[in-house]
mmCIF file of C-alpha atoms and ligand atoms in Angstrom:
data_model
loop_
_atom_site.group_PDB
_atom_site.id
_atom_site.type_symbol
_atom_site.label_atom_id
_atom_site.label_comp_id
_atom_site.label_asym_id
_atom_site.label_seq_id
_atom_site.Cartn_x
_atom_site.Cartn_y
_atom_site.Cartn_z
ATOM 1 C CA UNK N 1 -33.549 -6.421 35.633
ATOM 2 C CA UNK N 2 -31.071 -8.898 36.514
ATOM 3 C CA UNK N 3 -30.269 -9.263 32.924
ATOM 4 C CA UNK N 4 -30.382 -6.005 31.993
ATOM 5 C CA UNK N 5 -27.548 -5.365 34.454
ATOM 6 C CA UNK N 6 -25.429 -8.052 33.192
ATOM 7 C CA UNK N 7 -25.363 -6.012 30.084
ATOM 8 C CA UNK N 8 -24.502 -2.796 31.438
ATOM 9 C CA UNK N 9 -21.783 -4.642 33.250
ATOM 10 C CA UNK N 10 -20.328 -6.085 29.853
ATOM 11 C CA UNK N 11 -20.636 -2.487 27.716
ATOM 12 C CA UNK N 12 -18.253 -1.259 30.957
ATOM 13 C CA UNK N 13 -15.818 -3.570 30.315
ATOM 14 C CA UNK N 14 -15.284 -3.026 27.129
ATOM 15 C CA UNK N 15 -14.860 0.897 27.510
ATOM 16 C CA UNK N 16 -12.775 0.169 29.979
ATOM 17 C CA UNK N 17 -10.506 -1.844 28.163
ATOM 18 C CA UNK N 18 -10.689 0.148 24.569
ATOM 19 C CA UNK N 19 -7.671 2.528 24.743
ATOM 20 C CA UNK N 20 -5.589 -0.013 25.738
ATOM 21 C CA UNK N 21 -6.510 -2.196 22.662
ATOM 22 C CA UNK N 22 -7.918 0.159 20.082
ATOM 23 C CA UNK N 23 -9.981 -1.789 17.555
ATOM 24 C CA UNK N 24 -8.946 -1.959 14.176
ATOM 25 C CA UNK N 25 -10.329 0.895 12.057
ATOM 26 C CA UNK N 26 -10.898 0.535 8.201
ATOM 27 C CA UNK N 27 -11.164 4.151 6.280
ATOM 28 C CA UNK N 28 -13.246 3.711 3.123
ATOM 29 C CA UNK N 29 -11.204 5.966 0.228
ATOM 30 C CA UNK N 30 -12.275 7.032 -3.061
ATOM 31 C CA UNK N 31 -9.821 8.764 -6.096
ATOM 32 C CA UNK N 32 -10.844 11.550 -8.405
ATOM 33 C CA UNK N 33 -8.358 9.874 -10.826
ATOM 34 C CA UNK N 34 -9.092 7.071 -12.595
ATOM 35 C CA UNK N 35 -7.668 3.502 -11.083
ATOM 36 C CA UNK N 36 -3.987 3.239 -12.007
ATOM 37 C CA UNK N 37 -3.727 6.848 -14.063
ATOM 38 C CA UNK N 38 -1.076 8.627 -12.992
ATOM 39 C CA UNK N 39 -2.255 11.115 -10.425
ATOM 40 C CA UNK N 40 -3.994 8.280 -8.699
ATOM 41 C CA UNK N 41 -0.700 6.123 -8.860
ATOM 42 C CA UNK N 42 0.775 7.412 -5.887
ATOM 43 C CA UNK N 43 -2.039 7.025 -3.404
ATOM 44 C CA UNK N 44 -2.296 3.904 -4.554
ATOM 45 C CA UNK N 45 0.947 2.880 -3.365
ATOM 46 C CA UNK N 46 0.211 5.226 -0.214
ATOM 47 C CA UNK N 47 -2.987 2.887 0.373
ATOM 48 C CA UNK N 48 -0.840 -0.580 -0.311
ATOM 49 C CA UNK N 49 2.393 0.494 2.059
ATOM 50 C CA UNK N 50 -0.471 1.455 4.745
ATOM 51 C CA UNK N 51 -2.311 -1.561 4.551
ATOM 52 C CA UNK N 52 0.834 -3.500 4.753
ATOM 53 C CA UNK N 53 2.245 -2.094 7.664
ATOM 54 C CA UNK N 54 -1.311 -1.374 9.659
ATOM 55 C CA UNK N 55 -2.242 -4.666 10.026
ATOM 56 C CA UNK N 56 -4.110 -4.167 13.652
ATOM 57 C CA UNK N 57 -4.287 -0.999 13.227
ATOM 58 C CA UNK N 58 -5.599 0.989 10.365
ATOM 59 C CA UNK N 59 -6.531 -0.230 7.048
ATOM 60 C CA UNK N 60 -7.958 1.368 4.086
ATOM 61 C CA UNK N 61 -10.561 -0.439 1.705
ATOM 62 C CA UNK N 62 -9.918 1.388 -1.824
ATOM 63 C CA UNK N 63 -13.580 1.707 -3.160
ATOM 64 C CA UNK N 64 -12.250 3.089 -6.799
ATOM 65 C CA UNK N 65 -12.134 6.095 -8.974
ATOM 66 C CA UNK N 66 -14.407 8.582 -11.301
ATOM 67 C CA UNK N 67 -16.553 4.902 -11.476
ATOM 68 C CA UNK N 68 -17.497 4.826 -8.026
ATOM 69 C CA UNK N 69 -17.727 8.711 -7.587
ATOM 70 C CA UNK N 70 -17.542 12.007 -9.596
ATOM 71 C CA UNK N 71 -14.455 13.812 -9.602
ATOM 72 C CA UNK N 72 -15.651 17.165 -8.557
ATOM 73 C CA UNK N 73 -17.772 15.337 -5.567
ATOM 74 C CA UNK N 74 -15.105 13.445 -3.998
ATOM 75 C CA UNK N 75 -14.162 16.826 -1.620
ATOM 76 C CA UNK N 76 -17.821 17.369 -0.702
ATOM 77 C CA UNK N 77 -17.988 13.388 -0.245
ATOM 78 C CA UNK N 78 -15.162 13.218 2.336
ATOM 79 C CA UNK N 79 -16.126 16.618 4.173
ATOM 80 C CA UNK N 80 -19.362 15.088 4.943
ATOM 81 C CA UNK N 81 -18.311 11.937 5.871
ATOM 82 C CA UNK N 82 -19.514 9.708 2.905
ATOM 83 C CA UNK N 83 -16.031 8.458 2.388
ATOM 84 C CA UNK N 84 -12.832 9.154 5.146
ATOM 85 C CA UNK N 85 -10.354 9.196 3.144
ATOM 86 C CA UNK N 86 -10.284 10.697 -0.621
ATOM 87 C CA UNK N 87 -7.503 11.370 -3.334
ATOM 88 C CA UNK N 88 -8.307 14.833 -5.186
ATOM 89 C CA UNK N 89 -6.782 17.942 -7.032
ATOM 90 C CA UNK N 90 -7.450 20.956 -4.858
ATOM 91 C CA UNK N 91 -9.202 22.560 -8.171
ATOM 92 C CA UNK N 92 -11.949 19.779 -7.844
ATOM 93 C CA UNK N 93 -13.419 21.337 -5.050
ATOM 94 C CA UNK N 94 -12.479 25.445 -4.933
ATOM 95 C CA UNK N 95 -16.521 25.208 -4.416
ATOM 96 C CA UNK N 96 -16.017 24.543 -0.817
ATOM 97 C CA UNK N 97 -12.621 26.082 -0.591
ATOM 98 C CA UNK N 98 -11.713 28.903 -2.288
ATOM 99 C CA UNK N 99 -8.229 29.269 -1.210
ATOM 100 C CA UNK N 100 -7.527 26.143 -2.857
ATOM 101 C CA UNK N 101 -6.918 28.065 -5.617
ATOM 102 C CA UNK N 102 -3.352 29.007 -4.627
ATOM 103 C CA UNK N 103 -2.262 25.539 -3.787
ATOM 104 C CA UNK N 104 -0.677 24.996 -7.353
ATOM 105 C CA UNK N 105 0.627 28.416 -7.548
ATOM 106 C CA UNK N 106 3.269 27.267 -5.318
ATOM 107 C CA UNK N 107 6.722 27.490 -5.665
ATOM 108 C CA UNK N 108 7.918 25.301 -2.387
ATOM 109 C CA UNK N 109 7.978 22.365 -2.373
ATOM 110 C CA UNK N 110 5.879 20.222 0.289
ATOM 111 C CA UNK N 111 8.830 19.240 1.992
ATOM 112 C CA UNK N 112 10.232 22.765 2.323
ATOM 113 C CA UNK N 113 6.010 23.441 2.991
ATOM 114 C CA UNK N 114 5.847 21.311 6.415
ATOM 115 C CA UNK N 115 9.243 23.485 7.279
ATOM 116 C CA UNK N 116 7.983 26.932 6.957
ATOM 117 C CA UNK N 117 4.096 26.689 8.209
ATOM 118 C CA UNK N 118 2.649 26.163 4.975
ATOM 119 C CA UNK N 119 1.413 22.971 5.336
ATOM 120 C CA UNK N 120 -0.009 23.513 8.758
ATOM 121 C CA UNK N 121 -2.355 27.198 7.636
ATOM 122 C CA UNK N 122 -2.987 25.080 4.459
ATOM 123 C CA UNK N 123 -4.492 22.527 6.894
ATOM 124 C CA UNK N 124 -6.266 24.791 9.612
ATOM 125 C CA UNK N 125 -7.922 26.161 6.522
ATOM 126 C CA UNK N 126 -9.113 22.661 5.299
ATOM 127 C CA UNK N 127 -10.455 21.983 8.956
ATOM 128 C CA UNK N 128 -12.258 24.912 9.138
ATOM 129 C CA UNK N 129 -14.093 25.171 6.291
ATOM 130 C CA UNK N 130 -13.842 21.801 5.054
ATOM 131 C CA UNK N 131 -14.217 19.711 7.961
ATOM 132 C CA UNK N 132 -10.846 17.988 6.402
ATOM 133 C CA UNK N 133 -7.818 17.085 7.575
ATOM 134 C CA UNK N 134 -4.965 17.977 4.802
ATOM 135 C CA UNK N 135 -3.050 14.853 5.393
ATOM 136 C CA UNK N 136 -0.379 15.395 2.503
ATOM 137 C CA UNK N 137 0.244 16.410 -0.646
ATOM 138 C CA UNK N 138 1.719 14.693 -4.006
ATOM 139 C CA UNK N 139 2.263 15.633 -7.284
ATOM 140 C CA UNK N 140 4.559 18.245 -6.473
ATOM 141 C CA UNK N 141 7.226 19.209 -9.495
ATOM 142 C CA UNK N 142 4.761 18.767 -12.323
ATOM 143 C CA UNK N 143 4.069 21.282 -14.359
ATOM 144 C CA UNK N 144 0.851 22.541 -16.013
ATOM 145 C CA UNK N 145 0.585 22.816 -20.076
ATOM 146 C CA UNK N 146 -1.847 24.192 -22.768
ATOM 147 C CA UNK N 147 -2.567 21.041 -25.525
ATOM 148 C CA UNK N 148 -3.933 22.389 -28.864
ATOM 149 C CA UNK N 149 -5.259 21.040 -31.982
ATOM 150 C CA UNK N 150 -4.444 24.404 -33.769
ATOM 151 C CA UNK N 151 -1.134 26.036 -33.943
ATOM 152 C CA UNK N 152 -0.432 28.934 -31.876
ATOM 153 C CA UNK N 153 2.435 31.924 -32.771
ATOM 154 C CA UNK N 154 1.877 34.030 -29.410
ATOM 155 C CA UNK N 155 1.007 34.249 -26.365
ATOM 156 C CA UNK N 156 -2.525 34.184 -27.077
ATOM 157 C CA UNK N 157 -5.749 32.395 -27.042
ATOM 158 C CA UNK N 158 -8.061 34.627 -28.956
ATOM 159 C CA UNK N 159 -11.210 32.324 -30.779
ATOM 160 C CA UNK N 160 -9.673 29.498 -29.196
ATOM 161 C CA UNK N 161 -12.099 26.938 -27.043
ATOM 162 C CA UNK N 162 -10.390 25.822 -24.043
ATOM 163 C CA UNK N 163 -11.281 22.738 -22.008
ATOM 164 C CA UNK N 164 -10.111 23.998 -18.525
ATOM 165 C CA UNK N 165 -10.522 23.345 -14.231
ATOM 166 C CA UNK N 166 -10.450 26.389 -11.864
ATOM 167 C CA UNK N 167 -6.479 25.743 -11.893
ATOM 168 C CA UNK N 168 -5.978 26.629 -15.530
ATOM 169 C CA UNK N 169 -9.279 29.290 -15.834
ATOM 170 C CA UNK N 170 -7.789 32.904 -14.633
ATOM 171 C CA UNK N 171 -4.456 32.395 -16.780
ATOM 172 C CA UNK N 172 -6.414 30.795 -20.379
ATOM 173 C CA UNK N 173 -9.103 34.161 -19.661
ATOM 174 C CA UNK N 174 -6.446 36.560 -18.975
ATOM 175 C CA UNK N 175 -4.884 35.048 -22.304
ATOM 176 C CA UNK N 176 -8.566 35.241 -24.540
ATOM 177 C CA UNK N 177 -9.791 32.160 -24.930
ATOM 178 C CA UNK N 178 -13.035 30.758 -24.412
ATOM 179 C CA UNK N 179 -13.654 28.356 -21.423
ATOM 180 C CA UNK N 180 -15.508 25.384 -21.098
ATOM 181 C CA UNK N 181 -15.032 23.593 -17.516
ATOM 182 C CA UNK N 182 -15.219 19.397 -17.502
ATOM 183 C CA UNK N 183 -13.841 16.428 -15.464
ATOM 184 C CA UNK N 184 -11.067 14.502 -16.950
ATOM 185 C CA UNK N 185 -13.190 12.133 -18.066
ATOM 186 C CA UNK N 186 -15.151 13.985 -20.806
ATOM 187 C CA UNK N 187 -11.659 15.919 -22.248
ATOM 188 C CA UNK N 188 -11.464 13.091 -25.049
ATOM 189 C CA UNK N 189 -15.227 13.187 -26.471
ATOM 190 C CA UNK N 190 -14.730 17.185 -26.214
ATOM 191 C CA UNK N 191 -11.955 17.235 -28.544
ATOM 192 C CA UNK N 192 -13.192 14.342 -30.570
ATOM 193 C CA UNK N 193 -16.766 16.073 -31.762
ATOM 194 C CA UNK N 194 -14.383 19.449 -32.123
ATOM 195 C CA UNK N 195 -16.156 21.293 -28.898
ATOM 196 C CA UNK N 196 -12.588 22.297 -27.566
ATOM 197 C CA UNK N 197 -9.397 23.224 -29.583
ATOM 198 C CA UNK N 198 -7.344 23.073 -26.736
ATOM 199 C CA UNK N 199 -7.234 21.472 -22.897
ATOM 200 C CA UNK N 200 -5.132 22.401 -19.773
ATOM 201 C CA UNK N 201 -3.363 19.364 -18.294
ATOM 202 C CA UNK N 202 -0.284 18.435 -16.286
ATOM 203 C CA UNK N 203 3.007 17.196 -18.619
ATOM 204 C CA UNK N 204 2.088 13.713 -17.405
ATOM 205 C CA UNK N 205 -1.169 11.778 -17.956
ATOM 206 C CA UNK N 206 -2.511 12.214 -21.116
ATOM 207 C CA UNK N 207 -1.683 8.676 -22.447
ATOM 208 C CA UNK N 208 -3.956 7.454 -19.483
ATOM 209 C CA UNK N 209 -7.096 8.579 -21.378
ATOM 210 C CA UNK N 210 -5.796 8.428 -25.112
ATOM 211 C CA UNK N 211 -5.957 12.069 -25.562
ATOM 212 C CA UNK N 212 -2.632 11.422 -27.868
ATOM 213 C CA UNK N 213 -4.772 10.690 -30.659
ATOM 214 C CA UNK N 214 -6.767 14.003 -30.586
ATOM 215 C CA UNK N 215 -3.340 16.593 -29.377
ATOM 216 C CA UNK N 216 -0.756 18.016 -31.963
ATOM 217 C CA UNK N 217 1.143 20.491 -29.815
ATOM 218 C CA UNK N 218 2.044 21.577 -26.140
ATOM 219 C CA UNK N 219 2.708 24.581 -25.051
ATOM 220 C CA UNK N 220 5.969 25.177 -23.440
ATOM 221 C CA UNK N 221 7.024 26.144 -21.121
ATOM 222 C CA UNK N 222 4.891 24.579 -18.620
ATOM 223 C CA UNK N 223 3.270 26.354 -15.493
ATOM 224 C CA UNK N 224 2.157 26.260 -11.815
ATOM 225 C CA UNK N 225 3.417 23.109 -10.064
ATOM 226 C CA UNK N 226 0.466 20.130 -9.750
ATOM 227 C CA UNK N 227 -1.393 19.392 -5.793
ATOM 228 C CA UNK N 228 -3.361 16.449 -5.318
ATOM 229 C CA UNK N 229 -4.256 16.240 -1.856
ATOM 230 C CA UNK N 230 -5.196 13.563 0.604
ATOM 231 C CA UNK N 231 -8.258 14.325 2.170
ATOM 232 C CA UNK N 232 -9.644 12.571 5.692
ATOM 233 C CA UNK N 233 -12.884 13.603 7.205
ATOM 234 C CA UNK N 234 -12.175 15.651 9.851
ATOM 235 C CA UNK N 235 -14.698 14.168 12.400
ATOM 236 C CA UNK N 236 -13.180 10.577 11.558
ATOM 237 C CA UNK N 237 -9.536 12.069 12.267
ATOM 238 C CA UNK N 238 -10.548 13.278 15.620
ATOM 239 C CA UNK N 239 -11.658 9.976 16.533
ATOM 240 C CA UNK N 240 -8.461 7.819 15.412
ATOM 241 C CA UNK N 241 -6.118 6.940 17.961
ATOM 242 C CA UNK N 242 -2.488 8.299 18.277
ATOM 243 C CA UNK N 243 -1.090 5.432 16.491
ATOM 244 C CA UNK N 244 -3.368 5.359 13.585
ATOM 245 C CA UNK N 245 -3.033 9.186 13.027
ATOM 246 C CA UNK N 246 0.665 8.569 13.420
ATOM 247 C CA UNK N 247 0.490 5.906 10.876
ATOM 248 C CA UNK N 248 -1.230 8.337 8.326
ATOM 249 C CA UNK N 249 0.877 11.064 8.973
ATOM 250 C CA UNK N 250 4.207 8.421 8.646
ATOM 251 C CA UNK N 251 3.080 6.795 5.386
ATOM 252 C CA UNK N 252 1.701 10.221 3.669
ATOM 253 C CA UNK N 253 5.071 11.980 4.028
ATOM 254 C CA UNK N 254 6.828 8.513 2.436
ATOM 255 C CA UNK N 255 3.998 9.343 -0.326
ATOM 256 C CA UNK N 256 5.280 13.270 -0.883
ATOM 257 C CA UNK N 257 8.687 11.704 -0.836
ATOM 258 C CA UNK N 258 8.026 9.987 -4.024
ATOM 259 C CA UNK N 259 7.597 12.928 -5.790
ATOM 260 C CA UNK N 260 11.115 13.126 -6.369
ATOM 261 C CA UNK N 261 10.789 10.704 -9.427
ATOM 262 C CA UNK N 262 8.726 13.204 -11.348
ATOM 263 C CA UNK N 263 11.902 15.069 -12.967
ATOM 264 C CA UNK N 264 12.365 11.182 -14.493
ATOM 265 C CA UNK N 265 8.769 10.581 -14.899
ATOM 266 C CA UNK N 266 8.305 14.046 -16.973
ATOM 267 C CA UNK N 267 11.240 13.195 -19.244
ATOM 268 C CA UNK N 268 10.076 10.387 -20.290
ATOM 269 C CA UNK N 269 6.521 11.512 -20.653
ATOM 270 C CA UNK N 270 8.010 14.551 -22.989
ATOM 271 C CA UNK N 271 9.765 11.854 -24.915
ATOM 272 C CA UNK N 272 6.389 9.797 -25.118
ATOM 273 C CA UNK N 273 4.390 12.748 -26.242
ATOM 274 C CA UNK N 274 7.331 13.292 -29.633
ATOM 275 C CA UNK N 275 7.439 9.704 -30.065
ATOM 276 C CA UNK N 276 3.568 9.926 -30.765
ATOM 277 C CA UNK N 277 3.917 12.733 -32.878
ATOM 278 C CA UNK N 278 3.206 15.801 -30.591
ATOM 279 C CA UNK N 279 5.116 18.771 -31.666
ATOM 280 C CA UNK N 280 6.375 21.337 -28.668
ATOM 281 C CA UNK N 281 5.112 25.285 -29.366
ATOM 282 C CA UNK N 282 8.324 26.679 -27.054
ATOM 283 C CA UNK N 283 7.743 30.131 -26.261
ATOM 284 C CA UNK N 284 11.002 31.748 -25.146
ATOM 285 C CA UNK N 285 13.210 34.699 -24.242
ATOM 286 C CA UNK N 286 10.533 37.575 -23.370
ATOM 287 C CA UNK N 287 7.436 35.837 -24.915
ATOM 288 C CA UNK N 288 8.360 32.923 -22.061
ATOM 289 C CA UNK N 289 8.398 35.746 -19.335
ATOM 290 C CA UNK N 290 5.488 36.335 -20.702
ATOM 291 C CA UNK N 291 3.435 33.190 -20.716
ATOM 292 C CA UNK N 292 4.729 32.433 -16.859
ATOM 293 C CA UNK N 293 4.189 36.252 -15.376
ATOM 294 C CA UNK N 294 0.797 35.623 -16.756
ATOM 295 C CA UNK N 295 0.078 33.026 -15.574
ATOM 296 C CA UNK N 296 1.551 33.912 -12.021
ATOM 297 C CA UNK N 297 -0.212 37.320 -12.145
ATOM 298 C CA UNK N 298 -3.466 35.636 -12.879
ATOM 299 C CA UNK N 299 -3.586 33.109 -10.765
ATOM 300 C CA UNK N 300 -2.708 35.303 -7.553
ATOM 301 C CA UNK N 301 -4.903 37.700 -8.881
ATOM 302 C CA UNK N 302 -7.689 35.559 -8.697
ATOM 303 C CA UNK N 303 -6.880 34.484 -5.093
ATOM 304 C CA UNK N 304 -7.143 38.050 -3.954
ATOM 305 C CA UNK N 305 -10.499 37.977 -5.841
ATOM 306 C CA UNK N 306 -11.865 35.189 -4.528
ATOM 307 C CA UNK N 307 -9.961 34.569 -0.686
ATOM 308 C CA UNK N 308 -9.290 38.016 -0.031
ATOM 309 C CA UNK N 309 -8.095 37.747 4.138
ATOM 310 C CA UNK N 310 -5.824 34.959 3.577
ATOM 311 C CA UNK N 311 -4.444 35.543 -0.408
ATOM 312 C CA UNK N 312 -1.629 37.401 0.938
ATOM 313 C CA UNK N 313 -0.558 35.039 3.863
ATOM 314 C CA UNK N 314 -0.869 31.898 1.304
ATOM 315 C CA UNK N 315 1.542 33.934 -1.331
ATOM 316 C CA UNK N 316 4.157 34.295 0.888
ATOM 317 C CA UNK N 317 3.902 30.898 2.336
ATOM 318 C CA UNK N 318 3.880 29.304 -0.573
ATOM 319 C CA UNK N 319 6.067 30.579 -2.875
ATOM 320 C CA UNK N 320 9.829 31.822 -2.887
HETATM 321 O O1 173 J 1 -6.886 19.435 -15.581
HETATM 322 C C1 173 J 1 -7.358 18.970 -14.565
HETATM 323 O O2 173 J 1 -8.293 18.181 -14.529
HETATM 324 C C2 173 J 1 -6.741 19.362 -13.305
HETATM 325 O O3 173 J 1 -7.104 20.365 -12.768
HETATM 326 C C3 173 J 1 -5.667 18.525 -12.738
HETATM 327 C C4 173 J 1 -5.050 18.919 -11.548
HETATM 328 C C5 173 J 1 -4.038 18.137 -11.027
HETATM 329 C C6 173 J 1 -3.653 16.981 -11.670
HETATM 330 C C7 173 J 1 -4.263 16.614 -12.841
HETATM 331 C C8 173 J 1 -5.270 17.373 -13.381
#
């Protein structure tokens, strides 16, 4: 009894001293990119300035990429609570979100997002069906393209095979072709063994996984504007302190700021992509309108389809 007491006593004690000296936390994070690619790059370098400045505080222990998880699980993985913290393309889990299929129709940026209420509805509707906080957003100002091993003369996709993800699937239907949906990680065997003629994927990247060797063209101009969120576990978020969700919030919105090197970053990966011998298909004039108010009309199309109560509210938030 006596002991038992003595116990009791010390498990007060330490309640009563916890908010003034909140313990350390450590958020375990997993990327749906591949380590050191370049839409895992910047949370990378979100995860090294945090763990820097958190000491005490908050740190993050950066379990890996597509290795340690699959891409498409990684939003089911940190809605649950198998992981806090994850790195992932909104289009990797429009399974448990369907209105994540107008984050990369936007036309704002995330700076101007946070401004207008974007960012915050974007958020609410992460936490409610998601059990996610939508801590940021990078990748901003990086267009979409259409890779082919065939030539194309028009807007058109006709016979074509296309390796796509929900972000490129209304446009590439509305255009003919036939879809086949994979993670990054199987494009190159696709196009190897001939399965896919074609693959949708952002201007930059597609040195990371030596798709080079299997791409003669890109279609130009590009499209939709890349999101790769950063995803915490709701439950987990609720229970940080102040200064640990202020420390998120701080070093995510240094993250979104480095989006501003993707107008060099593109340039040179347009200059990589000729260098290796990748020839630009440049619609333009009225077949250009033509390839972007398709894509635009498709993709909001689908929204409607798909998120019908909030498609409206997320067009006009989003985009100018
Ligand atoms: O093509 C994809 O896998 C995809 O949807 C995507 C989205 C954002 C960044 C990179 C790829």
């Amino acid at each position: 009894m006596k002991y038992r007491l003595g116990l009791l006593g010390v498990v007060a004690a330490c309640l009563a001293v916890a908010p003034a000296m909140a313990q350390e936390v450590t958020l375990r994070a997993v990327n749906s990119f591949a380590e050191g690619s370049a839409f895992a790059k910047p949370f990378e370098e979100f995860i090294a300035k945090l763990n820097a400045e958190g000491k005490g505080v908050l740190q993050i222990n950066y379990i890996g990429g597509p290795k340690a998880m699959p891409p498409f699980e990684v939003g089911n993985a940190v809605k649950t609570g198998v992981i806090d913290i994850g790195n992932a393309t909104s289009a990797f889990y429009t399974n448990l979100l369907p209105e994540g299929n107008a984050l990369w129709l936007a036309t704002r940026t995330i700076q101007e997002q946070r401004q207008n209420g974007a960012w915050e509805f974007v958020n609410k509707l992460h936490n409610e069906k998601m059990n996610v906080w939508y801590l940021g957003r990078g990748g901003d100002g990086i267009p979409f393209h259409l890779y082919l091993t065939k030539a194309i003369d028009k807007p058109e996709l006709t016979g074509l095979t296309i390796r796509v993800t929900p972000v490129y699937r209304a446009f590439f239907t509305a255009l003919g072709a036939t879809l086949v949906q994979t993670p990054p990680g199987e494009v190159y065997t696709a196009l190897e063994r001939g399965v896919v003629q074609g693959y949708g994927w952002p201007v930059q990247g597609i040195f990371d996984l030596g798709w080079q060797e299997r791409t003669k063209y890109r279609v130009d101009p590009g499209f939709y504007s890349v999101d790769v969120g950063v995803l915490v576990n709701l439950d987990k978020w609720k229970k940080l302190s102040q200064a640990q969700q202020e420390l998120l919030t701080k070093t995510v919105i240094w993250m979104e700021g480095l989006s501003a090197r993707n107008v060099e970053l593109n340039a040179a990966e347009l200059k990589r992509q000729a260098d290796s011998g990748i020839q630009p298909i440049t619609f333009s004039g009225p077949a250009a309108d033509k390839w972007l108010g398709m894509a635009a009309d498709a993709g909001w199309a689908y929204v409607k389809q798909v998120a019908p109560e909030n498609a409206d509210k997320l067009r006009a938030l989003l985009t100018k």
